[in-house]
Short mmCIF file of C-alpha atoms in Angstrom, two decimals:
data_model
loop_
_atom_site.label_atom_id
_atom_site.label_comp_id
_atom_site.label_asym_id
_atom_site.label_seq_id
_atom_site.Cartn_x
_atom_site.Cartn_y
_atom_site.Cartn_z
CA UNK A 1 0.00 0.00 0.00
CA UNK A 2 1.13 3.52 -0.78
CA UNK A 3 2.30 5.33 2.29
CA UNK A 4 2.04 8.77 0.70
CA UNK A 5 -0.61 9.50 -1.90
CA UNK A 6 -0.81 12.64 -3.98
CA UNK A 7 -3.91 12.28 -6.12
CA UNK A 8 -3.36 15.30 -8.36
CA UNK A 9 -0.74 14.59 -11.04
CA UNK A 10 -1.11 18.14 -12.34
CA UNK A 11 -2.92 21.39 -11.63
CA UNK A 12 -3.45 24.66 -13.42
CA UNK A 13 -4.17 27.69 -11.25
CA UNK A 14 -4.68 31.34 -12.10
CA UNK A 15 -2.06 33.70 -10.73
CA UNK A 16 -2.99 35.27 -7.35
CA UNK A 17 -5.48 32.53 -6.54
CA UNK A 18 -4.98 30.18 -3.60
CA UNK A 19 -4.19 26.57 -4.35
CA UNK A 20 -4.49 23.41 -2.29
CA UNK A 21 -2.30 20.41 -3.04
CA UNK A 22 -3.58 17.16 -1.59
CA UNK A 23 -1.59 14.62 0.38
CA UNK A 24 -2.82 11.63 2.32
CA UNK A 25 -0.59 9.32 4.27
CA UNK A 26 -0.71 5.92 5.85
CA UNK A 27 1.16 5.00 9.00
CA UNK A 28 0.52 3.14 12.22
CA UNK A 29 3.37 4.93 13.96
CA UNK A 30 2.07 7.56 16.41
CA UNK A 31 5.21 9.63 15.94
CA UNK A 32 5.83 10.94 12.44
CA UNK A 33 6.59 14.07 10.51
CA UNK A 34 5.19 15.37 7.26
CA UNK A 35 7.14 17.52 4.82
CA UNK A 36 6.44 19.43 1.66
CA UNK A 37 9.18 20.10 -0.85
CA UNK A 38 9.16 22.11 -4.06
CA UNK A 39 11.17 21.04 -7.08
CA UNK A 40 11.42 23.67 -9.85
CA UNK A 41 12.45 22.72 -13.35
CA UNK A 42 16.08 23.34 -12.41
CA UNK A 43 15.87 20.19 -10.28
CA UNK A 44 16.82 21.24 -6.78
CA UNK A 45 14.67 20.14 -3.84
CA UNK A 46 13.50 23.06 -1.73
CA UNK A 47 12.02 22.53 1.72
CA UNK A 48 8.73 24.37 2.27
CA UNK A 49 7.06 23.31 5.47
CA UNK A 50 7.00 20.67 8.20
CA UNK A 51 4.26 19.28 10.47
CA UNK A 52 4.93 16.94 13.36
CA UNK A 53 2.28 14.44 14.36
CA UNK A 54 2.11 15.87 17.87
CA UNK A 55 1.96 19.49 16.79
CA UNK A 56 -1.27 21.03 18.01
CA UNK A 57 -1.41 23.79 15.43
CA UNK A 58 -1.18 23.71 11.67
CA UNK A 59 2.23 24.74 10.40
CA UNK A 60 2.61 28.00 8.50
CA UNK A 61 5.58 29.47 6.63
CA UNK A 62 4.86 32.72 4.83
CA UNK A 63 2.45 31.98 1.98
CA UNK A 64 2.54 28.25 2.75
CA UNK A 65 0.33 26.57 5.28
CA UNK A 66 -0.33 22.95 6.01
CA UNK A 67 -3.91 21.81 6.58
CA UNK A 68 -3.24 18.89 8.91
CA UNK A 69 -6.21 16.62 9.57
CA UNK A 70 -4.83 13.82 11.67
CA UNK A 71 -7.97 11.70 11.85
CA UNK A 72 -8.28 11.75 8.08
CA UNK A 73 -4.52 11.27 7.67
CA UNK A 74 -4.25 14.20 5.36
CA UNK A 75 -1.67 16.96 5.15
CA UNK A 76 -2.65 19.30 2.35
CA UNK A 77 -0.42 22.17 1.34
CA UNK A 78 -2.12 25.51 0.84
CA UNK A 79 -0.36 28.23 -1.13
CA UNK A 80 -2.00 31.60 -0.79
CA UNK A 81 -1.82 34.28 -3.49
CA UNK A 82 -0.03 32.10 -6.02
CA UNK A 83 2.79 33.54 -8.10
CA UNK A 84 4.27 32.55 -11.44
CA UNK A 85 7.38 31.39 -9.60
CA UNK A 86 5.31 28.80 -7.77
CA UNK A 87 5.15 26.71 -10.93
CA UNK A 88 7.01 23.52 -10.01
CA UNK A 89 6.63 19.93 -8.85
CA UNK A 90 5.50 19.62 -5.26
CA UNK A 91 6.26 16.58 -3.17
CA UNK A 92 4.74 15.43 0.07
CA UNK A 93 6.98 13.23 2.21
CA UNK A 94 6.79 11.47 5.55
CA UNK A 95 9.27 10.42 8.17
CA UNK A 96 8.12 7.73 10.57
CA UNK A 97 9.54 6.88 13.95
CA UNK A 98 10.55 10.32 15.15
CA UNK A 99 11.53 8.84 18.48
CA UNK A 100 14.18 6.58 17.03
CA UNK A 101 16.88 7.05 14.50
CA UNK A 102 14.77 6.52 11.41
CA UNK A 103 15.30 9.60 9.34
CA UNK A 104 14.49 8.36 5.87
CA UNK A 105 11.78 10.16 3.95
CA UNK A 106 9.01 8.35 2.11
CA UNK A 107 7.82 10.33 -0.88
CA UNK A 108 4.63 10.82 -2.81
CA UNK A 109 4.55 10.86 -6.58
CA UNK A 110 4.30 14.64 -6.72
CA UNK A 111 1.92 17.21 -8.18
CA UNK A 112 2.95 19.41 -11.08
CA UNK A 113 1.60 22.88 -10.44
CA UNK A 114 1.40 25.41 -13.25
CA UNK A 115 0.45 28.98 -12.48
CA UNK A 116 -1.23 30.80 -15.36
CA UNK A 117 -0.73 34.55 -15.80
CA UNK B 1 21.71 27.68 -1.08
CA UNK B 2 21.11 24.71 1.24
CA UNK B 3 24.76 24.33 2.18
CA UNK B 4 24.91 20.78 0.79
CA UNK B 5 27.27 20.43 -2.16
CA UNK B 6 27.07 17.70 -4.73
CA UNK B 7 29.53 17.06 -7.52
CA UNK B 8 29.40 16.64 -10.40
CA UNK B 9 26.12 18.28 -11.43
CA UNK B 10 25.89 16.25 -14.61
CA UNK B 11 27.43 12.96 -15.59
CA UNK B 12 27.11 11.05 -18.83
CA UNK B 13 28.60 7.60 -19.00
CA UNK B 14 28.24 4.33 -20.87
CA UNK B 15 26.60 1.11 -19.75
CA UNK B 16 28.88 -1.14 -17.75
CA UNK B 17 30.92 1.73 -16.37
CA UNK B 18 31.43 2.82 -12.77
CA UNK B 19 30.93 6.34 -11.40
CA UNK B 20 31.34 8.08 -8.07
CA UNK B 21 29.05 10.81 -6.86
CA UNK B 22 30.26 13.08 -4.10
CA UNK B 23 28.41 14.95 -1.37
CA UNK B 24 29.59 17.47 1.20
CA UNK B 25 26.98 17.98 3.93
CA UNK B 26 26.17 21.22 5.68
CA UNK B 27 28.70 22.25 8.25
CA UNK B 28 27.95 20.41 11.48
CA UNK B 29 25.52 17.89 10.00
CA UNK B 30 26.54 14.37 10.92
CA UNK B 31 23.99 12.51 8.86
CA UNK B 32 23.94 12.08 5.10
CA UNK B 33 21.19 10.52 3.02
CA UNK B 34 21.15 9.47 -0.60
CA UNK B 35 18.00 9.47 -2.71
CA UNK B 36 17.36 8.46 -6.30
CA UNK B 37 14.74 10.21 -8.42
CA UNK B 38 13.85 8.39 -11.62
CA UNK B 39 10.97 8.80 -14.02
CA UNK B 40 9.53 5.35 -13.42
CA UNK B 41 10.14 4.92 -9.68
CA UNK B 42 9.91 8.46 -8.36
CA UNK B 43 11.92 9.43 -5.31
CA UNK B 44 13.43 6.57 -3.37
CA UNK B 45 15.60 6.47 -0.29
CA UNK B 46 18.84 4.63 -0.91
CA UNK B 47 20.99 4.79 2.19
CA UNK B 48 21.82 6.84 5.28
CA UNK B 49 25.12 7.36 7.05
CA UNK B 50 25.64 8.87 10.45
CA UNK B 51 29.07 9.96 11.56
CA UNK B 52 30.77 7.46 9.31
CA UNK B 53 28.54 4.49 9.97
CA UNK B 54 25.73 3.09 7.89
CA UNK B 55 22.48 3.78 9.72
CA UNK B 56 19.68 2.76 7.38
CA UNK B 57 19.34 1.09 4.03
CA UNK B 58 16.53 1.49 1.54
CA UNK B 59 16.09 0.31 -2.01
CA UNK B 60 19.75 0.32 -2.86
CA UNK B 61 20.98 -2.13 -5.47
CA UNK B 62 23.92 -4.40 -4.73
CA UNK B 63 25.78 -2.69 -7.59
CA UNK B 64 25.62 0.52 -5.58
CA UNK B 65 27.61 1.29 -2.46
CA UNK B 66 28.26 4.33 -0.33
CA UNK B 67 30.51 5.50 2.43
CA UNK B 68 31.00 8.46 4.68
CA UNK B 69 34.51 9.63 5.42
CA UNK B 70 35.98 11.08 8.65
CA UNK B 71 35.50 14.61 7.30
CA UNK B 72 31.79 13.66 6.89
CA UNK B 73 31.67 13.93 3.14
CA UNK B 74 30.03 10.98 1.44
CA UNK B 75 30.43 9.16 -1.84
CA UNK B 76 27.94 7.03 -3.70
CA UNK B 77 29.53 4.49 -6.02
CA UNK B 78 27.49 3.09 -8.87
CA UNK B 79 28.97 0.21 -10.84
CA UNK B 80 28.04 -1.96 -13.82
CA UNK B 81 25.75 0.84 -14.87
CA UNK B 82 22.57 0.10 -16.78
CA UNK B 83 20.32 2.38 -18.79
CA UNK B 84 17.77 2.22 -15.97
CA UNK B 85 20.22 3.79 -13.55
CA UNK B 86 19.77 7.11 -15.32
CA UNK B 87 18.29 9.37 -12.67
CA UNK B 88 18.77 12.41 -10.51
CA UNK B 89 20.70 11.45 -7.39
CA UNK B 90 20.22 13.65 -4.36
CA UNK B 91 22.25 13.90 -1.24
CA UNK B 92 20.69 15.42 1.86
CA UNK B 93 22.04 16.14 5.31
CA UNK B 94 20.67 16.81 8.75
CA UNK B 95 22.16 17.28 12.19
CA UNK B 96 20.08 14.37 13.53
CA UNK B 97 19.56 15.86 16.95
CA UNK B 98 16.26 14.06 17.45
CA UNK B 99 14.26 17.17 16.64
CA UNK B 100 15.15 17.53 13.00
CA UNK B 101 12.32 19.09 11.08
CA UNK B 102 14.10 19.40 7.78
CA UNK B 103 16.63 17.63 5.65
CA UNK B 104 18.72 19.92 3.49
CA UNK B 105 19.14 18.76 -0.07
CA UNK B 106 21.94 19.33 -2.50
CA UNK B 107 21.25 20.32 -6.08
CA UNK B 108 21.57 16.74 -7.25
CA UNK B 109 23.73 14.90 -9.75
CA UNK B 110 21.98 14.09 -12.98
CA UNK B 111 23.33 10.78 -14.25
CA UNK B 112 22.69 9.73 -17.81
CA UNK B 113 23.72 6.25 -18.85
CA UNK B 114 23.95 5.76 -22.62
#
């Protein structure tokens, strides 16, 4: 079974609109972390935002926020006021076992976001 | 700039050959991770080193090996290369303090096997 599912292979959004990128995850570990990374066409992997499973509040970083719904096992990324430079691949990833030394990330398939002017 | 340096940025080589990819982690980060991003398999964790010792192993082929040196830089060795090994190989580092909320990625090495 997929541990990280991103159901939107691609999205087109008008510039300045908000966009929500979906991510659902599957784990039985009570201690985990969820990450979103952006990968522009140049290829580098850019960290956007992190949510820990025990965090009480949804994470926010500038125009990025994470809509964390633990019971539904979803961790959607919300980008407010989208910009042309937001066009990129977006990956959701999970790290299980925060209490031990397991630091490997499990990745979703990604969503290609294109911002239209 | 994440502080993680990978060399070379691009590599083109023939099937059957052997290559070495190099990674210098951020200053102070003891842990290094290698990931492979290919068109058919997406992003996959390969291996993790912590302070010179192998800590975790993922979907790494037997033809591939890695090591982390005393100065904490790491090398990923890929041998008997096949066309399917063409991919973007990322190195990431983290301090691994137990509260890490981010792994810092290098720019990747794009390997093309012809």
